[in-house]
Coordinates of C-alpha atoms in Angstrom, one line a residue:
Chain E
M1 CA 80.4 76.7 72.3
T2 CA 77.9 75.4 69.8
A3 CA 78.6 78.2 67.4
T4 CA 79.5 77.1 63.9
I5 CA 82.8 78.2 62.3
G6 CA 81.0 80.9 60.4
E7 CA 79.4 82.3 63.6
A8 CA 82.7 82.3 65.4
A9 CA 84.3 84.2 62.6
A10 CA 81.5 86.8 62.8
E11 CA 82.0 87.1 66.5
Q12 CA 85.7 87.6 66.0
D13 CA 85.0 90.4 63.5
I14 CA 82.7 92.2 65.9
F15 CA 85.3 91.9 68.6
D16 CA 88.1 93.2 66.3
G17 CA 85.9 96.0 65.2
A18 CA 85.2 97.1 68.8
I19 CA 88.9 97.0 69.7
A20 CA 89.8 99.0 66.6
A21 CA 87.1 101.6 67.4
D22 CA 88.4 101.9 71.0
E23 CA 85.1 100.6 72.3
R24 CA 84.9 98.8 75.6
I25 CA 84.4 95.0 75.8
E26 CA 81.8 94.1 78.4
P27 CA 81.3 90.9 80.4
R28 CA 78.5 89.6 78.2
D29 CA 80.3 90.3 74.9
W30 CA 82.0 87.6 73.0
M31 CA 85.7 87.6 73.4
P32 CA 88.6 85.4 72.3
D33 CA 89.5 82.7 74.9
A34 CA 93.1 84.0 75.0
Y35 CA 91.9 87.6 75.6
R36 CA 89.8 86.3 78.5
A37 CA 92.7 84.2 79.9
T38 CA 95.1 87.1 79.7
L39 CA 92.8 89.4 81.5
V40 CA 92.1 86.8 84.2
R41 CA 95.8 86.4 84.7
Q42 CA 96.5 90.1 84.8
I43 CA 93.6 91.2 86.9
A44 CA 94.1 88.3 89.4
Q45 CA 97.8 89.2 89.7
H46 CA 96.9 92.8 90.2
A47 CA 94.4 91.9 92.9
H48 CA 96.9 89.5 94.6
S49 CA 99.4 92.4 94.6
E50 CA 97.0 94.6 96.5
I51 CA 96.5 91.9 99.1
I52 CA 100.1 90.8 99.5
G53 CA 101.1 94.5 99.3
M54 CA 99.3 95.1 102.6
Q55 CA 102.0 93.1 104.5
P56 CA 105.1 95.2 104.1
E57 CA 103.2 98.3 105.1
S58 CA 101.1 96.9 107.9
N59 CA 104.4 95.7 109.3
W60 CA 104.8 99.3 110.6
I61 CA 101.2 100.1 111.7
T62 CA 102.0 99.2 115.3
R63 CA 105.2 101.2 115.3
A64 CA 104.2 104.4 113.4
P65 CA 105.9 107.3 115.1
S66 CA 102.9 109.7 115.3
L67 CA 99.2 109.3 115.6
R68 CA 98.7 111.2 112.4
R69 CA 101.0 108.9 110.5
K70 CA 99.5 105.9 112.0
A71 CA 96.0 107.0 110.9
I72 CA 97.3 107.6 107.3
L73 CA 99.0 104.2 107.2
M74 CA 95.9 102.4 108.5
A75 CA 93.7 104.2 106.0
K76 CA 96.1 103.2 103.2
V77 CA 96.2 99.5 104.1
Q78 CA 92.5 99.6 104.3
D79 CA 92.3 101.1 100.8
E80 CA 94.5 98.3 99.5
A81 CA 92.1 95.7 100.8
G82 CA 89.4 97.6 99.1
H83 CA 91.4 97.7 95.8
G84 CA 91.8 94.0 96.1
L85 CA 88.0 93.6 96.4
Y86 CA 87.3 95.8 93.4
L87 CA 89.8 93.8 91.3
Y88 CA 88.5 90.4 92.4
S89 CA 85.1 91.6 91.4
A90 CA 86.4 92.7 88.0
A91 CA 88.0 89.3 87.5
E92 CA 84.8 87.6 88.5
T93 CA 83.0 89.2 85.5
L94 CA 85.2 87.0 83.4
G95 CA 83.8 83.8 84.9
V96 CA 86.2 82.9 87.6
R97 CA 85.6 83.0 91.4
R98 CA 87.5 84.9 94.0
D99 CA 88.0 81.7 96.0
E100 CA 89.7 79.9 93.2
L101 CA 92.0 82.8 92.4
L102 CA 93.0 83.0 96.1
D103 CA 93.6 79.2 96.1
K104 CA 95.9 79.7 93.1
L105 CA 97.8 82.5 94.9
H106 CA 98.2 80.4 98.0
A107 CA 99.4 77.4 95.9
G108 CA 102.0 79.7 94.2
R109 CA 100.3 79.2 90.8
Q110 CA 99.4 82.8 90.3
K111 CA 101.9 85.6 91.0
Y112 CA 101.8 89.0 92.6
S113 CA 104.1 92.0 92.1
S114 CA 107.7 91.1 92.8
I115 CA 108.2 94.4 94.7
F116 CA 106.3 93.1 97.8
N117 CA 109.0 90.5 98.3
Y118 CA 111.3 93.2 99.7
P119 CA 111.3 93.9 103.5
T120 CA 110.3 97.1 105.2
L121 CA 113.2 97.6 107.6
T122 CA 112.7 101.1 108.8
W123 CA 109.9 103.7 109.1
A124 CA 111.3 105.5 106.1
D125 CA 110.4 102.4 103.9
V126 CA 106.8 103.4 104.4
G127 CA 107.5 106.7 102.7
A128 CA 109.7 105.1 100.0
I129 CA 106.9 102.7 99.1
G130 CA 104.5 105.5 98.9
W131 CA 106.7 107.6 96.7
L132 CA 108.4 105.0 94.5
V133 CA 106.3 101.9 94.6
D134 CA 103.0 103.7 94.4
G135 CA 104.5 106.1 91.9
A136 CA 105.6 103.2 89.6
A137 CA 102.2 101.5 90.1
I138 CA 100.4 104.7 89.0
M139 CA 102.6 104.9 85.8
N140 CA 101.5 101.4 85.1
Q141 CA 97.9 101.9 86.0
V142 CA 96.8 105.2 84.6
P143 CA 96.9 103.8 81.1
L144 CA 94.8 100.9 82.3
C145 CA 91.9 103.4 82.9
R146 CA 91.6 103.2 79.1
C147 CA 92.0 99.4 78.9
S148 CA 89.7 97.7 76.4
Y149 CA 88.0 95.6 79.1
G150 CA 85.3 97.8 80.7
P151 CA 85.1 96.4 84.2
Y152 CA 88.9 96.5 84.6
A153 CA 89.1 100.1 83.2
R154 CA 86.4 101.3 85.6
A155 CA 88.1 99.6 88.6
M156 CA 91.3 101.4 87.7
V157 CA 89.7 104.8 87.6
R158 CA 88.7 104.4 91.2
I159 CA 92.0 102.8 92.3
C160 CA 94.2 105.4 90.6
K161 CA 92.5 108.3 92.5
E162 CA 93.3 106.7 95.8
E163 CA 96.8 105.6 94.7
S164 CA 97.9 109.1 93.7
F165 CA 96.7 110.3 97.1
H166 CA 98.9 107.6 98.8
Q167 CA 101.8 108.6 96.6
R168 CA 101.6 112.2 97.7
Q169 CA 101.4 111.1 101.3
G170 CA 104.5 108.9 100.9
Y171 CA 106.4 111.8 99.3
E172 CA 105.4 114.1 102.1
L173 CA 106.6 111.5 104.7
L174 CA 110.0 111.3 103.0
L175 CA 110.2 115.1 102.7
T176 CA 109.6 115.4 106.5
L177 CA 112.3 112.9 107.2
S178 CA 114.7 114.4 104.7
R179 CA 114.4 117.8 106.4
G180 CA 114.4 116.4 109.9
T181 CA 117.3 115.3 112.1
P182 CA 120.5 113.9 110.5
E183 CA 119.4 110.4 111.6
Q184 CA 116.0 110.9 110.0
H185 CA 117.6 112.1 106.8
A186 CA 119.9 109.1 106.7
M187 CA 117.0 106.8 107.3
A188 CA 115.2 108.3 104.3
Q189 CA 118.3 108.0 102.0
D190 CA 118.8 104.4 103.0
A191 CA 115.2 103.6 102.2
V192 CA 115.4 105.2 98.8
N193 CA 118.7 103.3 98.1
R194 CA 117.0 100.0 98.8
W195 CA 113.7 100.7 97.0
W196 CA 114.8 102.4 93.8
W197 CA 116.0 99.5 91.8
P198 CA 113.1 97.1 92.8
S199 CA 110.7 99.9 91.8
M200 CA 112.4 100.2 88.4
M201 CA 111.8 96.5 88.0
M202 CA 108.1 96.9 88.6
F203 CA 107.6 97.8 84.9
G204 CA 108.6 94.2 84.0
P205 CA 111.4 92.9 81.7
P206 CA 112.8 94.9 78.9
D207 CA 110.6 95.1 75.8
D208 CA 112.6 92.6 73.8
E209 CA 112.1 90.0 76.6
S210 CA 108.5 90.7 77.5
T211 CA 106.4 87.7 76.4
H212 CA 102.9 89.1 76.8
S213 CA 103.5 92.6 75.6
A214 CA 102.8 92.5 71.9
Q215 CA 99.5 90.7 72.2
S216 CA 98.3 92.8 75.1
M217 CA 99.1 96.0 73.2
A218 CA 97.2 94.7 70.1
W219 CA 94.2 94.0 72.3
K220 CA 94.6 97.4 73.9
I221 CA 94.8 95.9 77.3
K222 CA 98.2 97.5 77.6
R223 CA 98.8 100.9 76.0
H224 CA 102.5 101.5 76.4
S225 CA 105.6 99.2 76.5
N226 CA 107.5 98.3 79.7
D227 CA 110.5 100.4 78.7
E228 CA 108.4 103.4 77.8
L229 CA 106.7 103.4 81.2
R230 CA 110.0 102.9 82.9
Q231 CA 111.4 105.9 81.1
R232 CA 108.4 108.0 82.3
F233 CA 109.1 106.9 85.8
V234 CA 112.7 107.9 85.7
D235 CA 111.7 111.3 84.2
A236 CA 109.2 111.9 87.0
S237 CA 111.4 110.6 89.8
A238 CA 114.7 112.3 89.1
P239 CA 113.5 115.9 89.7
Q240 CA 111.4 114.8 92.6
A241 CA 114.4 113.3 94.3
E242 CA 116.2 116.6 93.9
I243 CA 113.4 118.5 95.7
L244 CA 113.4 115.8 98.4
G245 CA 117.1 116.4 98.9
L246 CA 117.8 112.8 98.4
T247 CA 119.8 111.0 95.7
L248 CA 118.8 108.0 93.6
P249 CA 121.3 105.2 93.8
D250 CA 122.2 105.3 90.1
P251 CA 125.4 107.2 89.1
D252 CA 124.2 107.2 85.5
I253 CA 121.1 109.2 86.0
R254 CA 121.5 112.5 84.1
W255 CA 119.4 114.7 81.8
N256 CA 119.9 113.9 78.1
E257 CA 119.2 117.1 76.2
E258 CA 119.1 115.3 72.9
R259 CA 116.5 112.7 73.9
G260 CA 114.6 115.0 76.1
H261 CA 114.7 112.3 78.8
Y262 CA 116.8 111.2 81.8
D263 CA 119.3 108.5 81.0
S264 CA 119.7 105.8 83.6
G265 CA 122.0 102.8 84.4
P266 CA 121.5 99.2 83.7
I267 CA 119.1 97.1 85.8
D268 CA 120.3 93.9 87.5
W269 CA 117.8 91.5 85.7
T270 CA 119.3 88.5 87.5
E271 CA 117.9 89.8 90.7
F272 CA 114.5 90.4 89.1
W273 CA 114.2 86.8 87.7
D274 CA 115.4 85.5 91.1
V275 CA 112.7 87.3 93.0
L276 CA 110.1 86.3 90.4
A277 CA 111.2 82.7 90.8
G278 CA 110.4 82.8 94.5
N279 CA 113.9 83.5 95.8
G280 CA 113.5 87.1 97.0
P281 CA 114.1 88.2 100.6
C282 CA 110.4 87.8 101.7
N283 CA 108.7 85.5 99.2
D284 CA 108.2 82.7 101.7
Q285 CA 107.2 85.0 104.5
R286 CA 104.6 86.8 102.4
L287 CA 103.0 83.7 101.1
T288 CA 103.1 81.9 104.5
Q289 CA 101.4 84.9 106.2
R290 CA 98.7 85.0 103.5
R291 CA 98.1 81.2 103.7
E292 CA 98.0 81.4 107.5
A293 CA 95.5 84.2 107.5
H294 CA 93.3 82.2 105.1
E295 CA 93.6 78.9 107.0
N296 CA 93.2 80.4 110.4
G297 CA 90.1 82.2 109.1
A298 CA 88.5 79.1 107.6
W299 CA 86.3 78.4 110.7
V300 CA 85.1 82.0 110.6
R301 CA 84.0 81.8 107.0
E302 CA 82.4 78.4 107.6
A303 CA 80.5 79.9 110.5
A304 CA 79.2 82.8 108.3
A305 CA 78.2 80.3 105.6
S306 CA 76.4 78.0 108.1
Y307 CA 74.6 80.9 109.7
A308 CA 73.5 82.3 106.4
A309 CA 72.2 78.9 105.3
K310 CA 70.3 78.4 108.6
H311 CA 68.7 81.8 108.3
A312 CA 68.1 81.9 104.6
A313 CA 64.6 80.4 104.9
G314 CA 63.6 83.0 107.5
R315 CA 64.8 85.8 105.3
G316 CA 63.0 84.4 102.2
E317 CA 59.7 84.4 104.1
A318 CA 60.3 87.9 105.4
A319 CA 60.9 89.1 101.8
V320 CA 57.5 87.7 100.7
Chain J
M1 CA 87.9 116.9 132.5
T2 CA 91.5 115.9 132.2
S3 CA 91.2 112.5 133.8
A4 CA 88.0 111.7 131.9
A5 CA 89.6 112.7 128.6
L6 CA 92.6 110.6 129.3
A7 CA 90.4 107.6 130.3
L8 CA 88.2 107.7 127.2
G9 CA 91.1 108.7 124.9
D10 CA 93.3 105.9 126.2
D11 CA 90.5 103.4 125.7
A12 CA 90.2 104.4 122.1
L13 CA 93.9 104.6 121.5
I14 CA 94.7 101.2 122.9
L15 CA 91.8 99.3 121.3
S16 CA 92.7 101.0 118.0
H17 CA 96.2 99.7 118.3
R18 CA 95.0 96.1 119.0
L19 CA 92.7 96.2 116.0
G20 CA 95.6 97.5 113.9
E21 CA 97.4 94.3 114.7
W22 CA 94.8 92.4 112.6
A23 CA 95.9 94.1 109.4
G24 CA 97.0 91.4 106.9
H25 CA 95.7 88.6 109.2
A26 CA 91.9 88.9 109.0
P27 CA 89.8 85.9 108.0
A28 CA 88.3 87.6 104.9
L29 CA 89.1 90.7 102.9
E30 CA 85.9 92.3 104.0
E31 CA 87.1 91.9 107.6
E32 CA 90.4 93.5 106.7
V33 CA 88.4 96.5 105.6
A34 CA 86.0 96.4 108.6
L35 CA 88.6 96.0 111.3
A36 CA 90.8 98.7 109.9
N37 CA 87.8 101.0 109.6
I38 CA 86.9 100.5 113.2
A39 CA 90.5 101.0 114.3
L40 CA 90.6 104.3 112.3
D41 CA 87.4 105.6 113.9
L42 CA 88.8 104.8 117.3
L43 CA 92.2 106.4 116.5
G44 CA 90.3 109.5 115.4
Q45 CA 88.4 109.6 118.7
A46 CA 91.7 109.1 120.6
R47 CA 93.3 112.0 118.8
V48 CA 90.5 114.4 119.7
L49 CA 90.4 113.3 123.3
L50 CA 94.1 113.3 123.9
S51 CA 94.4 116.7 122.3
M52 CA 92.0 118.1 124.9
V53 CA 94.7 117.2 127.5
G54 CA 97.9 118.0 125.7
D55 CA 100.1 117.0 122.8
E56 CA 98.6 113.8 121.4
D57 CA 101.9 112.2 120.5
E58 CA 103.7 113.0 123.7
L59 CA 100.7 111.5 125.6
A60 CA 100.7 108.4 123.4
F61 CA 104.4 107.8 123.1
L62 CA 106.0 109.1 126.2
R63 CA 103.8 107.9 129.0
E64 CA 104.7 104.8 130.8
E65 CA 102.4 101.9 131.5
R66 CA 101.4 103.1 135.0
A67 CA 100.3 106.5 133.5
F68 CA 97.8 105.0 131.1
R69 CA 94.1 105.2 132.1
N70 CA 92.5 102.7 129.7
L71 CA 90.3 99.8 130.7
Q72 CA 92.1 96.5 131.0
L73 CA 89.5 95.1 128.6
V74 CA 90.8 97.0 125.6
E75 CA 94.5 96.1 126.2
Q76 CA 93.8 92.4 126.0
P77 CA 95.5 90.6 123.2
N78 CA 93.5 89.8 120.1
G79 CA 93.4 86.1 120.5
D80 CA 91.3 84.4 117.8
F81 CA 88.6 86.2 115.8
A82 CA 85.9 85.2 118.3
H83 CA 88.0 86.7 121.2
T84 CA 88.4 89.9 119.3
I85 CA 84.6 90.0 118.5
A86 CA 83.8 89.3 122.2
R87 CA 86.0 92.3 123.2
Q88 CA 84.3 94.4 120.5
L89 CA 80.8 93.3 121.7
Y90 CA 81.4 94.2 125.3
F91 CA 83.3 97.5 124.6
S92 CA 81.3 98.9 121.7
G93 CA 78.0 98.4 123.6
F94 CA 79.5 100.3 126.5
Q95 CA 80.9 103.0 124.3
E96 CA 77.7 103.6 122.5
L97 CA 75.7 104.0 125.7
L98 CA 78.4 106.3 127.1
Y99 CA 78.6 108.5 124.0
E100 CA 74.8 108.7 123.7
R101 CA 74.6 110.2 127.1
L102 CA 77.6 112.5 126.6
A103 CA 76.1 113.7 123.3
A104 CA 72.9 114.5 125.0
G105 CA 74.6 116.4 127.8
D106 CA 76.2 119.8 127.7
G107 CA 79.7 118.9 129.0
P108 CA 83.0 119.3 127.1
F109 CA 82.7 116.0 125.4
R110 CA 79.4 116.8 123.6
P111 CA 80.9 117.7 120.2
L112 CA 83.1 114.6 120.1
A113 CA 80.4 112.3 121.4
G114 CA 77.9 113.6 118.8
K115 CA 80.2 112.4 116.0
A116 CA 81.6 109.3 117.8
V117 CA 78.2 107.9 118.6
K118 CA 77.5 107.3 114.9
E119 CA 80.8 105.5 114.5
V120 CA 80.3 103.4 117.6
A121 CA 76.8 102.3 116.6
Y122 CA 78.4 100.8 113.5
H123 CA 81.0 99.1 115.6
R124 CA 78.3 97.6 117.8
D125 CA 76.4 96.5 114.8
H126 CA 79.4 94.8 113.4
A127 CA 80.2 93.0 116.7
E128 CA 76.6 91.9 117.2
H129 CA 76.3 90.4 113.7
W130 CA 79.5 88.5 114.2
T131 CA 78.4 87.3 117.6
L132 CA 75.3 85.9 115.9
R133 CA 77.2 84.3 113.1
L134 CA 79.8 82.7 115.3
G135 CA 77.4 81.7 118.1
D136 CA 74.8 80.3 115.7
G137 CA 77.2 79.1 113.1
T138 CA 79.1 75.9 113.4
A139 CA 79.9 73.8 116.6
E140 CA 83.5 75.1 116.5
S141 CA 82.5 78.8 116.1
H142 CA 80.0 78.4 118.8
A143 CA 82.5 77.0 121.2
R144 CA 85.1 79.6 120.3
M145 CA 82.6 82.5 120.7
Q146 CA 81.5 81.1 124.1
R147 CA 85.1 80.9 125.2
G148 CA 85.8 84.5 124.0
L149 CA 82.9 85.8 126.0
A150 CA 84.0 83.8 129.1
E151 CA 87.6 84.9 129.0
L152 CA 86.9 88.6 128.8
W153 CA 83.9 88.6 131.1
R154 CA 85.9 89.5 134.2
F155 CA 87.1 92.7 132.6
T156 CA 83.6 94.1 132.0
G157 CA 82.9 95.3 135.5
E158 CA 85.5 98.0 135.2
M159 CA 83.6 99.8 132.4
F160 CA 81.1 100.9 135.0
Q161 CA 83.4 102.2 137.6
P162 CA 82.7 106.0 137.8
V163 CA 85.3 108.1 136.0
E164 CA 86.2 111.4 137.6
G165 CA 84.7 114.3 135.6
L166 CA 81.9 112.3 134.0
D167 CA 78.7 112.9 135.9
L168 CA 76.7 109.9 134.8
D169 CA 74.3 107.3 136.2
W170 CA 76.9 104.5 136.0
A171 CA 74.6 101.9 137.6
G172 CA 71.9 102.7 135.1
L173 CA 74.4 102.5 132.3
E174 CA 75.5 99.1 133.5
S175 CA 71.9 97.7 133.7
V176 CA 71.1 98.8 130.2
W177 CA 74.4 97.4 128.9
L178 CA 73.7 94.1 130.6
E179 CA 70.2 93.9 129.2
R180 CA 71.4 94.5 125.6
V181 CA 74.4 92.2 125.8
T182 CA 72.2 89.4 127.3
E183 CA 69.7 89.8 124.5
V184 CA 72.4 89.5 121.7
V185 CA 74.2 86.6 123.5
E186 CA 71.0 84.7 123.9
R187 CA 69.9 85.3 120.3
A188 CA 73.3 83.9 119.3
T189 CA 72.4 80.7 121.2
L190 CA 75.2 81.5 123.7
T191 CA 75.0 81.9 127.4
L192 CA 76.2 84.9 129.3
P193 CA 79.2 84.0 131.4
E194 CA 78.9 83.7 135.1
G195 CA 81.5 84.6 137.6
P196 CA 82.8 87.9 139.0
R197 CA 83.0 91.0 136.9
T198 CA 84.6 93.1 139.5
G199 CA 87.1 92.3 142.2
A200 CA 90.1 93.7 144.1
W201 CA 92.2 93.6 140.9
T202 CA 89.8 94.2 138.0
A203 CA 87.6 96.9 139.5
G204 CA 88.9 100.2 138.2
A205 CA 92.4 98.9 137.9
G206 CA 93.2 100.2 134.4
R207 CA 91.7 103.5 135.3
Q208 CA 94.2 103.7 138.2
G209 CA 97.1 102.8 135.9
L210 CA 97.2 99.1 137.0
H211 CA 97.4 97.1 133.9
T212 CA 97.8 93.5 132.8
E213 CA 101.1 92.0 131.7
P214 CA 100.6 92.0 127.9
F215 CA 100.1 95.8 128.0
G216 CA 103.7 96.7 128.7
R217 CA 104.9 94.7 125.7
M218 CA 102.3 96.4 123.5
L219 CA 103.5 99.8 124.6
A220 CA 107.2 98.8 124.0
E221 CA 106.3 98.2 120.4
M222 CA 104.1 101.2 120.0
Q223 CA 106.5 103.7 121.5
H224 CA 109.9 102.4 120.4
L225 CA 110.5 104.5 117.3
Y226 CA 109.2 107.7 118.8
R227 CA 111.3 107.3 121.9
S228 CA 114.4 106.5 119.8
H229 CA 114.4 109.9 118.3
P230 CA 113.8 112.5 121.1
G231 CA 112.6 115.8 119.8
A232 CA 112.2 114.7 116.2
T233 CA 109.1 115.5 114.2
W234 CA 107.5 112.9 111.9

């Protein structure tokens, strides 16, 4: 803060050099304020998504139709809480506190992924979330393992391993339903119909409308554009749907020999912006549940803090 | 063996389900992880135990309320966090003693108990630490923890009713349990509840398939999907 203009320029040069050389920026390194702010925003939003993302799935824990599936689902929701913890820790290396980020989430001042504003209406939704939502998340997150900010990149390495496991489990769940009774097959198809387009929207607005993209790519926080990642997702999903024996709800999906990619139909961006603005099917419900969990738990956290303070002296003596 | 496997398996299954209801509602992220972790351990135990009797899913999803053999303690609704912790304190202490003895014996439960006793020691540790924090935390947490202990007290006698097929010194188990729970409760600046722990209704009632009212509702939710698709595999 007391650096002269000359020192600041030198810091900027070192930072630019590190980015150009594909080196990692670490918490104690100098970084531009805007780089720090962008990372805080993105990592916090990512952490919030893990935490809010527990809700649509835990909605089915008590109704899971076999003990094996129930165990898988419980383990997955537990992993998500763990991912949230990694990510809040990564954000904290940038000089913010988990508490203040949670407060911003609860106040609606920081966002989470719009996908979690859709309801899980049948058991098959648990599979569709695993296959499509986790699949889209992985497309987004694997390049983040090479993100220029070290703590975020390292968190993503751990998270991506677990996410790809969840995705395979979701796929296997849908495959079982698809090959099951006619009712189970229909349940699977219905879930894919409802989750396909929201999953496509997880990559964010089209490149020409994405406000943060260019700067994030220059900083090597982001490695690929929204549309590029979306294309990869379509290319991966279309053949997987065929193996599943399910169809994607987009009549325009077909292989384009010339491009070497699948073509797909237009996305309803009105819906995307609506959900983002808080008007999706579950926005209120998700935020209310999160706020209630936090508020109802306040006395527990206060008790833990009070107990720790009372016994801190004793522990200090013991340590000597 | 069958009735003992059902009794222990049902305890684990039902408590696991109750803890699963906490997902997304816990007071801190660390507790989301811890409660789900405990729930998963219990579900793992339930699956082994029920599989000793028959098909785990048919046993879990097709039996009616009167056929379940779990303790009434584990089917009690979660209540607030202190209520849940009180239930955990009472039950995990019992389960640890039980599995220690089964692991040391040479009966059919030895392999399961050998693994489960490590999990249960962690569950007991978690419950004890929270009992201390809540009891010796703030005035509010103290009052809530005391209330949780009091409300569940009357269900604790049932844990020590002999289970057919488990040749144990039940009275000895009970006195060790009582000693340990008393120690923790007092260290937490709380008092052990008074009042009956056994009675015409509570003693052995769950083990005989006589449950409390919230249990049927819990089963309705748990079994609904499985029962809606007879013969389907998932």
